[in-house]
PDB file of C-alpha atoms in Angstrom:
ATOM      1  CA  MET D  11       0.000   0.000   0.000  1.00  0.00           C
ATOM      2  CA  ALA D  12       1.230   3.479  -0.832  1.00  0.00           C
ATOM      3  CA  ARG D  13       2.389   5.690   2.032  1.00  0.00           C
ATOM      4  CA  PRO D  14      -0.152   8.475   2.660  1.00  0.00           C
ATOM      5  CA  ASP D  15       2.546  11.145   2.426  1.00  0.00           C
ATOM      6  CA  ILE D  16       3.405  10.241  -1.184  1.00  0.00           C
ATOM      7  CA  ASN D  17       1.407  12.239  -3.738  1.00  0.00           C
ATOM      8  CA  ARG D  18       1.667   9.750  -6.590  1.00  0.00           C
ATOM      9  CA  SER D  19      -0.639  11.646  -8.934  1.00  0.00           C
ATOM     10  CA  GLY D  20       1.410  14.785  -8.375  1.00  0.00           C
ATOM     11  CA  GLU D  21       4.621  12.928  -9.179  1.00  0.00           C
ATOM     12  CA  ILE D  22       3.108  11.557 -12.372  1.00  0.00           C
ATOM     13  CA  GLU D  23       1.866  14.987 -13.418  1.00  0.00           C
ATOM     14  CA  VAL D  24       5.305  16.536 -12.918  1.00  0.00           C
ATOM     15  CA  PHE D  25       7.045  13.693 -14.773  1.00  0.00           C
ATOM     16  CA  VAL D  26       4.622  13.936 -17.720  1.00  0.00           C
ATOM     17  CA  ARG D  27       5.147  17.698 -17.889  1.00  0.00           C
ATOM     18  CA  VAL D  28       8.936  17.236 -17.881  1.00  0.00           C
ATOM     19  CA  VAL D  29       8.644  14.874 -20.848  1.00  0.00           C
ATOM     20  CA  GLU D  30       6.285  17.146 -22.756  1.00  0.00           C
ATOM     21  CA  GLU D  31       8.329  20.294 -22.094  1.00  0.00           C
ATOM     22  CA  GLY D  32      11.627  18.567 -22.850  1.00  0.00           C
ATOM     23  CA  SER D  33      13.545  19.881 -19.839  1.00  0.00           C
ATOM     24  CA  PHE D  34      13.355  20.368 -16.085  1.00  0.00           C
ATOM     25  CA  SER D  35      13.546  24.149 -16.385  1.00  0.00           C
ATOM     26  CA  SER D  36      10.687  24.427 -18.900  1.00  0.00           C
ATOM     27  CA  ALA D  37       8.532  22.090 -16.823  1.00  0.00           C
ATOM     28  CA  ALA D  38       9.347  24.106 -13.705  1.00  0.00           C
ATOM     29  CA  ARG D  39       8.171  27.330 -15.370  1.00  0.00           C
ATOM     30  CA  ALA D  40       4.956  25.671 -16.568  1.00  0.00           C
ATOM     31  CA  LEU D  41       4.268  24.233 -13.111  1.00  0.00           C
ATOM     32  CA  ARG D  42       5.421  27.358 -11.227  1.00  0.00           C
ATOM     33  CA  MET D  43       8.079  25.387  -9.380  1.00  0.00           C
ATOM     34  CA  THR D  44      11.820  25.816  -9.122  1.00  0.00           C
ATOM     35  CA  PRO D  45      14.026  23.672 -11.398  1.00  0.00           C
ATOM     36  CA  SER D  46      15.715  22.172  -8.343  1.00  0.00           C
ATOM     37  CA  ALA D  47      12.337  21.143  -6.890  1.00  0.00           C
ATOM     38  CA  VAL D  48      11.385  19.431 -10.160  1.00  0.00           C
ATOM     39  CA  SER D  49      14.768  17.680 -10.371  1.00  0.00           C
ATOM     40  CA  LYS D  50      14.510  16.452  -6.769  1.00  0.00           C
ATOM     41  CA  LEU D  51      10.956  15.182  -7.341  1.00  0.00           C
ATOM     42  CA  ILE D  52      12.012  13.166 -10.395  1.00  0.00           C
ATOM     43  CA  ALA D  53      15.018  11.785  -8.516  1.00  0.00           C
ATOM     44  CA  ARG D  54      12.761  10.800  -5.615  1.00  0.00           C
ATOM     45  CA  LEU D  55      10.344   9.138  -8.042  1.00  0.00           C
ATOM     46  CA  GLU D  56      13.168   7.164  -9.676  1.00  0.00           C
ATOM     47  CA  ALA D  57      14.457   6.090  -6.258  1.00  0.00           C
ATOM     48  CA  ARG D  58      11.014   4.890  -5.220  1.00  0.00           C
ATOM     49  CA  LEU D  59      10.517   2.972  -8.478  1.00  0.00           C
ATOM     50  CA  GLY D  60      14.047   1.600  -8.495  1.00  0.00           C
ATOM     51  CA  ALA D  61      14.489   2.556 -12.155  1.00  0.00           C
ATOM     52  CA  ARG D  62      16.028   5.431 -14.090  1.00  0.00           C
ATOM     53  CA  LEU D  63      13.323   7.188 -16.112  1.00  0.00           C
ATOM     54  CA  VAL D  64      15.343   9.888 -17.871  1.00  0.00           C
ATOM     55  CA  SER D  65      18.897  10.210 -19.136  1.00  0.00           C
ATOM     56  CA  ARG D  66      20.136  13.672 -18.288  1.00  0.00           C
ATOM     57  CA  SER D  67      22.584  15.521 -20.522  1.00  0.00           C
ATOM     58  CA  THR D  68      23.551  19.124 -21.116  1.00  0.00           C
ATOM     59  CA  ARG D  69      21.791  19.192 -24.485  1.00  0.00           C
ATOM     60  CA  LYS D  70      18.517  17.376 -24.043  1.00  0.00           C
ATOM     61  CA  LEU D  71      16.526  15.024 -21.886  1.00  0.00           C
ATOM     62  CA  GLN D  72      15.949  11.488 -23.168  1.00  0.00           C
ATOM     63  CA  LEU D  73      13.614   8.824 -21.844  1.00  0.00           C
ATOM     64  CA  THR D  74      14.875   5.377 -20.933  1.00  0.00           C
ATOM     65  CA  PRO D  75      12.721   2.384 -21.974  1.00  0.00           C
ATOM     66  CA  GLU D  76      11.344   2.360 -18.415  1.00  0.00           C
ATOM     67  CA  GLY D  77      10.655   6.077 -18.688  1.00  0.00           C
ATOM     68  CA  THR D  78       8.771   5.637 -21.970  1.00  0.00           C
ATOM     69  CA  ALA D  79       6.573   2.930 -20.451  1.00  0.00           C
ATOM     70  CA  PHE D  80       5.934   5.014 -17.330  1.00  0.00           C
ATOM     71  CA  TYR D  81       5.083   8.075 -19.452  1.00  0.00           C
ATOM     72  CA  ASP D  82       2.511   6.115 -21.507  1.00  0.00           C
ATOM     73  CA  SER D  83       0.918   4.695 -18.360  1.00  0.00           C
ATOM     74  CA  GLY D  84       1.037   8.085 -16.660  1.00  0.00           C
ATOM     75  CA  LEU D  85      -0.854   9.756 -19.489  1.00  0.00           C
ATOM     76  CA  ARG D  86      -3.598   7.149 -19.217  1.00  0.00           C
ATOM     77  CA  ILE D  87      -3.787   7.460 -15.426  1.00  0.00           C
ATOM     78  CA  LEU D  88      -4.089  11.248 -15.579  1.00  0.00           C
ATOM     79  CA  ALA D  89      -6.779  10.998 -18.273  1.00  0.00           C
ATOM     80  CA  ASP D  90      -8.733   8.477 -16.184  1.00  0.00           C
ATOM     81  CA  MET D  91      -8.468  10.704 -13.109  1.00  0.00           C
ATOM     82  CA  ALA D  92      -9.733  13.700 -15.073  1.00  0.00           C
ATOM     83  CA  ALA D  93     -12.606  11.642 -16.453  1.00  0.00           C
ATOM     84  CA  ALA D  94     -13.498  10.354 -12.989  1.00  0.00           C
ATOM     85  CA  GLU D  95     -13.562  13.885 -11.594  1.00  0.00           C
ATOM     86  CA  GLN D  96     -15.711  15.160 -14.483  1.00  0.00           C
ATOM     87  CA  GLU D  97     -18.160  12.289 -14.112  1.00  0.00           C
ATOM     88  CA  ALA D  98     -18.419  12.711 -10.341  1.00  0.00           C
ATOM     89  CA  ALA D  99     -19.039  16.444 -10.750  1.00  0.00           C
ATOM     90  CA  ALA D 100     -21.677  15.815 -13.406  1.00  0.00           C
ATOM     91  CA  GLY D 101     -23.426  12.960 -11.621  1.00  0.00           C
ATOM     92  CA  ALA D 102     -21.508  10.336 -13.679  1.00  0.00           C
ATOM     93  CA  ALA D 103     -23.066  11.500 -16.961  1.00  0.00           C
ATOM     94  CA  PRO D 104     -21.157   9.902 -19.876  1.00  0.00           C
ATOM     95  CA  ARG D 105     -19.002  12.499 -21.572  1.00  0.00           C
ATOM     96  CA  GLY D 106     -15.646  13.038 -23.230  1.00  0.00           C
ATOM     97  CA  ARG D 107     -13.746  11.504 -26.122  1.00  0.00           C
ATOM     98  CA  LEU D 108     -14.262   7.775 -26.635  1.00  0.00           C
ATOM     99  CA  ARG D 109     -11.474   6.085 -28.589  1.00  0.00           C
ATOM    100  CA  VAL D 110     -12.721   2.934 -30.314  1.00  0.00           C
ATOM    101  CA  ASN D 111     -10.677   0.514 -32.421  1.00  0.00           C
ATOM    102  CA  SER D 112     -12.684  -2.086 -34.347  1.00  0.00           C
ATOM    103  CA  TYR D 113     -11.914  -4.845 -36.801  1.00  0.00           C
ATOM    104  CA  VAL D 114     -13.031  -3.666 -40.227  1.00  0.00           C
ATOM    105  CA  PRO D 115     -16.083  -5.874 -41.025  1.00  0.00           C
ATOM    106  CA  PHE D 116     -17.715  -5.137 -37.675  1.00  0.00           C
ATOM    107  CA  GLY D 117     -16.902  -1.457 -37.962  1.00  0.00           C
ATOM    108  CA  VAL D 118     -18.354  -1.123 -41.466  1.00  0.00           C
ATOM    109  CA  HIS D 119     -21.446  -3.315 -41.126  1.00  0.00           C
ATOM    110  CA  ARG D 120     -22.400  -3.035 -37.452  1.00  0.00           C
ATOM    111  CA  LEU D 121     -20.677  -0.253 -35.536  1.00  0.00           C
ATOM    112  CA  ILE D 122     -20.875   2.666 -37.976  1.00  0.00           C
ATOM    113  CA  PRO D 123     -24.618   2.168 -38.657  1.00  0.00           C
ATOM    114  CA  LEU D 124     -25.218   2.167 -34.870  1.00  0.00           C
ATOM    115  CA  LEU D 125     -23.026   5.127 -33.902  1.00  0.00           C
ATOM    116  CA  PRO D 126     -25.474   7.907 -34.865  1.00  0.00           C
ATOM    117  CA  ARG D 127     -28.038   6.459 -32.440  1.00  0.00           C
ATOM    118  CA  PHE D 128     -25.379   6.099 -29.736  1.00  0.00           C
ATOM    119  CA  LEU D 129     -24.225   9.707 -30.158  1.00  0.00           C
ATOM    120  CA  GLU D 130     -27.808  10.939 -30.142  1.00  0.00           C
ATOM    121  CA  ARG D 131     -28.372   9.129 -26.855  1.00  0.00           C
ATOM    122  CA  TYR D 132     -25.144  10.515 -25.364  1.00  0.00           C
ATOM    123  CA  PRO D 133     -24.644  13.984 -26.877  1.00  0.00           C
ATOM    124  CA  GLU D 134     -21.674  14.830 -24.618  1.00  0.00           C
ATOM    125  CA  ILE D 135     -19.599  11.917 -25.956  1.00  0.00           C
ATOM    126  CA  SER D 136     -17.404  12.288 -29.046  1.00  0.00           C
ATOM    127  CA  VAL D 137     -16.093   9.206 -30.858  1.00  0.00           C
ATOM    128  CA  ASP D 138     -12.599   8.710 -32.277  1.00  0.00           C
ATOM    129  CA  LEU D 139     -12.931   5.598 -34.472  1.00  0.00           C
ATOM    130  CA  VAL D 140     -10.150   3.550 -36.088  1.00  0.00           C
ATOM    131  CA  LEU D 141     -10.825   0.459 -38.229  1.00  0.00           C
ATOM    132  CA  THR D 142      -8.148  -2.230 -38.558  1.00  0.00           C
ATOM    133  CA  ASP D 143      -7.968  -6.009 -38.382  1.00  0.00           C
ATOM    134  CA  SER D 144      -4.469  -5.869 -36.886  1.00  0.00           C
ATOM    135  CA  VAL D 145      -4.067  -6.673 -33.205  1.00  0.00           C
ATOM    136  CA  ILE D 146      -3.280  -3.530 -31.229  1.00  0.00           C
ATOM    137  CA  ASP D 147      -1.932  -2.625 -27.809  1.00  0.00           C
ATOM    138  CA  LEU D 148      -4.752  -0.661 -26.147  1.00  0.00           C
ATOM    139  CA  MET D 149      -2.369   1.180 -23.853  1.00  0.00           C
ATOM    140  CA  ALA D 150       0.049   2.139 -26.646  1.00  0.00           C
ATOM    141  CA  GLU D 151      -2.761   3.220 -28.978  1.00  0.00           C
ATOM    142  CA  ARG D 152      -4.639   4.914 -26.109  1.00  0.00           C
ATOM    143  CA  ALA D 153      -7.851   3.167 -27.161  1.00  0.00           C
ATOM    144  CA  ASP D 154     -10.710   2.867 -24.677  1.00  0.00           C
ATOM    145  CA  VAL D 155     -12.348  -0.115 -26.382  1.00  0.00           C
ATOM    146  CA  ALA D 156     -11.136  -2.555 -29.037  1.00  0.00           C
ATOM    147  CA  ILE D 157     -13.568  -4.836 -30.867  1.00  0.00           C
ATOM    148  CA  ARG D 158     -11.987  -8.035 -32.104  1.00  0.00           C
ATOM    149  CA  ALA D 159     -13.018 -11.332 -33.673  1.00  0.00           C
ATOM    150  CA  GLY D 160     -11.684 -14.782 -32.863  1.00  0.00           C
ATOM    151  CA  PRO D 161     -10.095 -16.364 -29.794  1.00  0.00           C
ATOM    152  CA  LEU D 162      -8.724 -14.068 -27.115  1.00  0.00           C
ATOM    153  CA  GLY D 163      -5.161 -14.452 -25.896  1.00  0.00           C
ATOM    154  CA  GLU D 164      -4.084 -14.194 -22.291  1.00  0.00           C
ATOM    155  CA  SER D 165      -3.893 -10.562 -21.200  1.00  0.00           C
ATOM    156  CA  ARG D 166      -4.695  -8.116 -18.421  1.00  0.00           C
ATOM    157  CA  LEU D 167      -7.650  -6.835 -20.433  1.00  0.00           C
ATOM    158  CA  VAL D 168     -11.322  -7.470 -19.802  1.00  0.00           C
ATOM    159  CA  ALA D 169     -13.578  -8.784 -22.578  1.00  0.00           C
ATOM    160  CA  ARG D 170     -17.330  -8.606 -23.072  1.00  0.00           C
ATOM    161  CA  LYS D 171     -18.748 -11.011 -25.637  1.00  0.00           C
ATOM    162  CA  LEU D 172     -20.965  -9.322 -28.218  1.00  0.00           C
ATOM    163  CA  GLY D 173     -21.965 -12.456 -30.141  1.00  0.00           C
ATOM    164  CA  GLN D 174     -20.729 -15.259 -32.328  1.00  0.00           C
ATOM    165  CA  SER D 175     -21.381 -16.548 -35.818  1.00  0.00           C
ATOM    166  CA  PRO D 176     -20.731 -19.700 -37.858  1.00  0.00           C
ATOM    167  CA  VAL D 177     -17.993 -19.471 -40.468  1.00  0.00           C
ATOM    168  CA  VAL D 178     -18.719 -20.264 -44.125  1.00  0.00           C
ATOM    169  CA  VAL D 179     -16.766 -20.784 -47.345  1.00  0.00           C
ATOM    170  CA  VAL D 180     -18.091 -18.668 -50.208  1.00  0.00           C
ATOM    171  CA  ALA D 181     -17.410 -17.613 -53.782  1.00  0.00           C
ATOM    172  CA  ALA D 182     -19.116 -15.457 -56.395  1.00  0.00           C
ATOM    173  CA  PRO D 183     -21.170 -17.079 -59.168  1.00  0.00           C
ATOM    174  CA  SER D 184     -18.814 -15.501 -61.721  1.00  0.00           C
ATOM    175  CA  TYR D 185     -15.825 -17.290 -60.156  1.00  0.00           C
ATOM    176  CA  LEU D 186     -17.646 -20.632 -60.080  1.00  0.00           C
ATOM    177  CA  GLU D 187     -18.752 -20.278 -63.702  1.00  0.00           C
ATOM    178  CA  THR D 188     -15.132 -19.854 -64.755  1.00  0.00           C
ATOM    179  CA  HIS D 189     -13.378 -22.301 -62.421  1.00  0.00           C
ATOM    180  CA  GLY D 190     -16.078 -24.798 -61.474  1.00  0.00           C
ATOM    181  CA  THR D 191     -17.612 -25.614 -58.090  1.00  0.00           C
ATOM    182  CA  PRO D 192     -15.556 -27.624 -55.557  1.00  0.00           C
ATOM    183  CA  LEU D 193     -17.538 -30.599 -54.275  1.00  0.00           C
ATOM    184  CA  THR D 194     -15.083 -31.863 -51.652  1.00  0.00           C
ATOM    185  CA  PRO D 195     -12.278 -30.219 -49.650  1.00  0.00           C
ATOM    186  CA  ALA D 196      -9.749 -32.008 -51.881  1.00  0.00           C
ATOM    187  CA  ASP D 197     -11.143 -30.107 -54.872  1.00  0.00           C
ATOM    188  CA  LEU D 198      -9.860 -26.874 -53.317  1.00  0.00           C
ATOM    189  CA  ASP D 199      -6.371 -27.804 -54.546  1.00  0.00           C
ATOM    190  CA  ARG D 200      -7.489 -26.582 -57.973  1.00  0.00           C
ATOM    191  CA  HIS D 201      -8.908 -23.286 -56.690  1.00  0.00           C
ATOM    192  CA  ASN D 202      -7.636 -19.883 -55.549  1.00  0.00           C
ATOM    193  CA  ARG D 203      -8.014 -19.795 -51.779  1.00  0.00           C
ATOM    194  CA  MET D 204      -7.610 -16.225 -50.572  1.00  0.00           C
ATOM    195  CA  GLY D 205      -5.884 -15.464 -47.279  1.00  0.00           C
ATOM    196  CA  PHE D 206      -4.925 -12.652 -44.921  1.00  0.00           C
ATOM    197  CA  GLY D 207      -1.634 -10.806 -44.901  1.00  0.00           C
ATOM    198  CA  PHE D 208      -1.259 -10.879 -41.119  1.00  0.00           C
ATOM    199  CA  VAL D 209      -0.816 -13.574 -38.472  1.00  0.00           C
ATOM    200  CA  ARG D 210      -4.087 -15.145 -37.342  1.00  0.00           C
ATOM    201  CA  HIS D 211      -4.939 -17.710 -34.667  1.00  0.00           C
ATOM    202  CA  LEU D 212      -5.869 -20.197 -37.409  1.00  0.00           C
ATOM    203  CA  ASP D 213      -4.475 -19.745 -40.917  1.00  0.00           C
ATOM    204  CA  ASP D 214      -5.569 -23.060 -42.476  1.00  0.00           C
ATOM    205  CA  TRP D 215      -9.211 -23.865 -43.229  1.00  0.00           C
ATOM    206  CA  PRO D 216     -10.844 -26.608 -41.088  1.00  0.00           C
ATOM    207  CA  PHE D 217     -13.177 -29.182 -42.669  1.00  0.00           C
ATOM    208  CA  LEU D 218     -14.504 -32.662 -42.023  1.00  0.00           C
ATOM    209  CA  ASP D 219     -13.580 -35.507 -44.363  1.00  0.00           C
ATOM    210  CA  ALA D 220     -16.083 -38.040 -45.716  1.00  0.00           C
ATOM    211  CA  ALA D 221     -15.756 -40.077 -42.511  1.00  0.00           C
ATOM    212  CA  GLY D 222     -16.384 -37.055 -40.305  1.00  0.00           C
ATOM    213  CA  ASN D 223     -12.786 -36.641 -39.176  1.00  0.00           C
ATOM    214  CA  PRO D 224     -11.331 -33.120 -38.870  1.00  0.00           C
ATOM    215  CA  ILE D 225      -8.871 -32.069 -41.549  1.00  0.00           C
ATOM    216  CA  MET D 226      -7.051 -28.829 -42.345  1.00  0.00           C
ATOM    217  CA  VAL D 227      -6.676 -27.359 -45.826  1.00  0.00           C
ATOM    218  CA  PRO D 228      -3.786 -24.887 -46.228  1.00  0.00           C
ATOM    219  CA  ILE D 229      -4.364 -21.520 -47.849  1.00  0.00           C
ATOM    220  CA  THR D 230      -2.629 -21.304 -51.219  1.00  0.00           C
ATOM    221  CA  GLY D 231      -3.599 -18.623 -53.678  1.00  0.00           C
ATOM    222  CA  ASN D 232      -2.529 -15.434 -55.356  1.00  0.00           C
ATOM    223  CA  THR D 233      -4.370 -13.050 -53.017  1.00  0.00           C
ATOM    224  CA  LEU D 234      -3.612 -11.786 -49.510  1.00  0.00           C
ATOM    225  CA  VAL D 235      -5.690  -8.980 -47.982  1.00  0.00           C
ATOM    226  CA  SER D 236      -5.423  -6.728 -44.948  1.00  0.00           C
ATOM    227  CA  ASP D 237      -8.903  -7.226 -43.491  1.00  0.00           C
ATOM    228  CA  GLY D 238     -12.148  -9.175 -43.715  1.00  0.00           C
ATOM    229  CA  GLU D 239     -14.026  -6.505 -45.647  1.00  0.00           C
ATOM    230  CA  ALA D 240     -11.342  -6.472 -48.337  1.00  0.00           C
ATOM    231  CA  MET D 241     -11.670 -10.271 -48.462  1.00  0.00           C
ATOM    232  CA  ARG D 242     -15.431  -9.988 -48.941  1.00  0.00           C
ATOM    233  CA  LEU D 243     -15.026  -7.442 -51.749  1.00  0.00           C
ATOM    234  CA  MET D 244     -12.437  -9.626 -53.505  1.00  0.00           C
ATOM    235  CA  ALA D 245     -14.811 -12.576 -53.311  1.00  0.00           C
ATOM    236  CA  LEU D 246     -17.656 -10.481 -54.732  1.00  0.00           C
ATOM    237  CA  ALA D 247     -15.373  -9.442 -57.591  1.00  0.00           C
ATOM    238  CA  GLY D 248     -14.785 -13.105 -58.470  1.00  0.00           C
ATOM    239  CA  ALA D 249     -11.134 -13.198 -57.418  1.00  0.00           C
ATOM    240  CA  GLY D 250     -11.334 -16.481 -55.524  1.00  0.00           C
ATOM    241  CA  ILE D 251     -12.803 -18.442 -52.623  1.00  0.00           C
ATOM    242  CA  ALA D 252     -13.054 -16.880 -49.156  1.00  0.00           C
ATOM    243  CA  ARG D 253     -13.811 -18.117 -45.645  1.00  0.00           C
ATOM    244  CA  LEU D 254     -15.684 -15.535 -43.571  1.00  0.00           C
ATOM    245  CA  ALA D 255     -18.120 -15.217 -40.683  1.00  0.00           C
ATOM    246  CA  ARG D 256     -21.665 -15.917 -41.889  1.00  0.00           C
ATOM    247  CA  TRP D 257     -23.072 -12.675 -40.446  1.00  0.00           C
ATOM    248  CA  HIS D 258     -20.585 -10.743 -42.585  1.00  0.00           C
ATOM    249  CA  VAL D 259     -21.782 -12.242 -45.891  1.00  0.00           C
ATOM    250  CA  ALA D 260     -25.389 -13.185 -45.035  1.00  0.00           C
ATOM    251  CA  ALA D 261     -26.875 -10.373 -47.164  1.00  0.00           C
ATOM    252  CA  ASP D 262     -24.645 -11.303 -50.119  1.00  0.00           C
ATOM    253  CA  ILE D 263     -25.702 -14.951 -49.862  1.00  0.00           C
ATOM    254  CA  ALA D 264     -29.383 -14.016 -49.631  1.00  0.00           C
ATOM    255  CA  ALA D 265     -29.056 -11.780 -52.698  1.00  0.00           C
ATOM    256  CA  GLY D 266     -27.209 -14.429 -54.711  1.00  0.00           C
ATOM    257  CA  ARG D 267     -23.995 -12.393 -54.909  1.00  0.00           C
ATOM    258  CA  LEU D 268     -22.106 -15.144 -53.064  1.00  0.00           C
ATOM    259  CA  VAL D 269     -22.664 -18.899 -52.909  1.00  0.00           C
ATOM    260  CA  ARG D 270     -21.953 -21.119 -49.890  1.00  0.00           C
ATOM    261  CA  LEU D 271     -19.616 -24.011 -50.636  1.00  0.00           C
ATOM    262  CA  LEU D 272     -18.799 -27.382 -49.050  1.00  0.00           C
ATOM    263  CA  GLU D 273     -21.502 -27.130 -46.382  1.00  0.00           C
ATOM    264  CA  ASP D 274     -21.546 -30.947 -45.951  1.00  0.00           C
ATOM    265  CA  PHE D 275     -17.926 -30.717 -44.833  1.00  0.00           C
ATOM    266  CA  ASN D 276     -18.290 -27.659 -42.586  1.00  0.00           C
ATOM    267  CA  PRO D 277     -17.077 -28.540 -39.045  1.00  0.00           C
ATOM    268  CA  GLY D 278     -19.507 -26.055 -37.507  1.00  0.00           C
ATOM    269  CA  ASP D 279     -16.898 -23.835 -35.889  1.00  0.00           C
ATOM    270  CA  GLU D 280     -17.979 -20.346 -34.857  1.00  0.00           C
ATOM    271  CA  GLU D 281     -16.187 -17.009 -34.578  1.00  0.00           C
ATOM    272  CA  ALA D 282     -16.831 -14.877 -31.503  1.00  0.00           C
ATOM    273  CA  THR D 283     -16.690 -11.076 -31.335  1.00  0.00           C
ATOM    274  CA  HIS D 284     -15.608  -9.341 -28.127  1.00  0.00           C
ATOM    275  CA  ALA D 285     -15.321  -5.784 -26.895  1.00  0.00           C
ATOM    276  CA  VAL D 286     -11.981  -5.618 -25.080  1.00  0.00           C
ATOM    277  CA  TYR D 287     -11.052  -2.883 -22.643  1.00  0.00           C
ATOM    278  CA  VAL D 288      -8.811  -2.010 -19.710  1.00  0.00           C
ATOM    279  CA  GLY D 289     -10.906  -2.369 -16.607  1.00  0.00           C
ATOM    280  CA  GLN D 290      -9.748  -5.094 -14.240  1.00  0.00           C
ATOM    281  CA  GLY D 291      -9.613  -3.529 -10.802  1.00  0.00           C
ATOM    282  CA  ARG D 292      -9.872  -0.024 -12.252  1.00  0.00           C
ATOM    283  CA  HIS D 293     -12.431   2.700 -12.448  1.00  0.00           C
ATOM    284  CA  LEU D 294     -14.356   2.284 -15.705  1.00  0.00           C
ATOM    285  CA  PRO D 295     -15.221   5.680 -17.234  1.00  0.00           C
ATOM    286  CA  ALA D 296     -18.924   6.225 -17.795  1.00  0.00           C
ATOM    287  CA  ARG D 297     -18.359   6.805 -21.524  1.00  0.00           C
ATOM    288  CA  VAL D 298     -16.800   3.332 -21.843  1.00  0.00           C
ATOM    289  CA  ARG D 299     -19.541   1.648 -19.842  1.00  0.00           C
ATOM    290  CA  ALA D 300     -22.164   3.446 -21.951  1.00  0.00           C
ATOM    291  CA  LEU D 301     -20.691   2.046 -25.174  1.00  0.00           C
ATOM    292  CA  LEU D 302     -20.327  -1.484 -23.794  1.00  0.00           C
ATOM    293  CA  ASP D 303     -23.934  -1.540 -22.603  1.00  0.00           C
ATOM    294  CA  PHE D 304     -25.156  -0.024 -25.873  1.00  0.00           C
ATOM    295  CA  LEU D 305     -23.331  -2.621 -27.977  1.00  0.00           C
ATOM    296  CA  SER D 306     -24.605  -5.465 -25.794  1.00  0.00           C
ATOM    297  CA  GLU D 307     -28.197  -4.373 -26.347  1.00  0.00           C
ATOM    298  CA  SER D 308     -27.863  -3.435 -30.028  1.00  0.00           C
ATOM    299  CA  VAL D 309     -25.468  -5.865 -31.755  1.00  0.00           C
ATOM    300  CA  ARG D 310     -26.816  -9.012 -33.405  1.00  0.00           C
ATOM    301  CA  LEU D 311     -24.423 -11.380 -35.178  1.00  0.00           C
ATOM    302  CA  THR D 312     -26.795 -14.289 -35.783  1.00  0.00           C
TER     303      THR D 312
END
């Protein structure tokens, strides 16, 4: 437990200001302190942490790796404290900037259509939205919520499940007219199987053989894409065969733009979607809780 005479938030605020100002003297002027007081506070902080945070030289101040990590965490802590104070003063009304990072298919087809209603319900929240299928570090990217598909790795983050969907293999009628329709997983050897250009939990495609035993078919083709929406668009254009969550292509299948393939060999695996956030043992800002609750009530992936 921290000693009551240590003002940890004050130490963090001074350290962050030193980094942003680039020197002890500039930070001292901004904080209305003496340079010696700022220098002693940083030295005391380093002694307490048992790590050097800054490398001092006559020309400029440089952060050590430990200092960079502490600066990133300090920024987040100060932002959370400010949000907590604002919410307490306003009766915990959700407000402030909400940084959301979503995988592209969910962002395009679910989140963006819902955001106008969310912002109308919470007019004092502003949204900063980034769409990417790449795995991100929430702390490094300063994101409040990340929405991701697939299995979750071990981490200090908290996850709320938003739904799950079967996965299907699909192709456009134009592709099948040119290259034929695969009738068994072995037939895929003669087809262009499109893949992703980033590391995934499962790169090969799972199927069942004629006896019902699980098999894996490797991805070999001339197309790699950056995200699931690009994969869907390539499939619609007739570039090859894709494997995507059924919710993502359900409208295309219903309209005849895509055709489901090899359903008799589908193992029935499903892909889950989670909202991931930093919250274990921490104050959860009202703006984050508002979005999580809104998504839980509004999102349907069946």
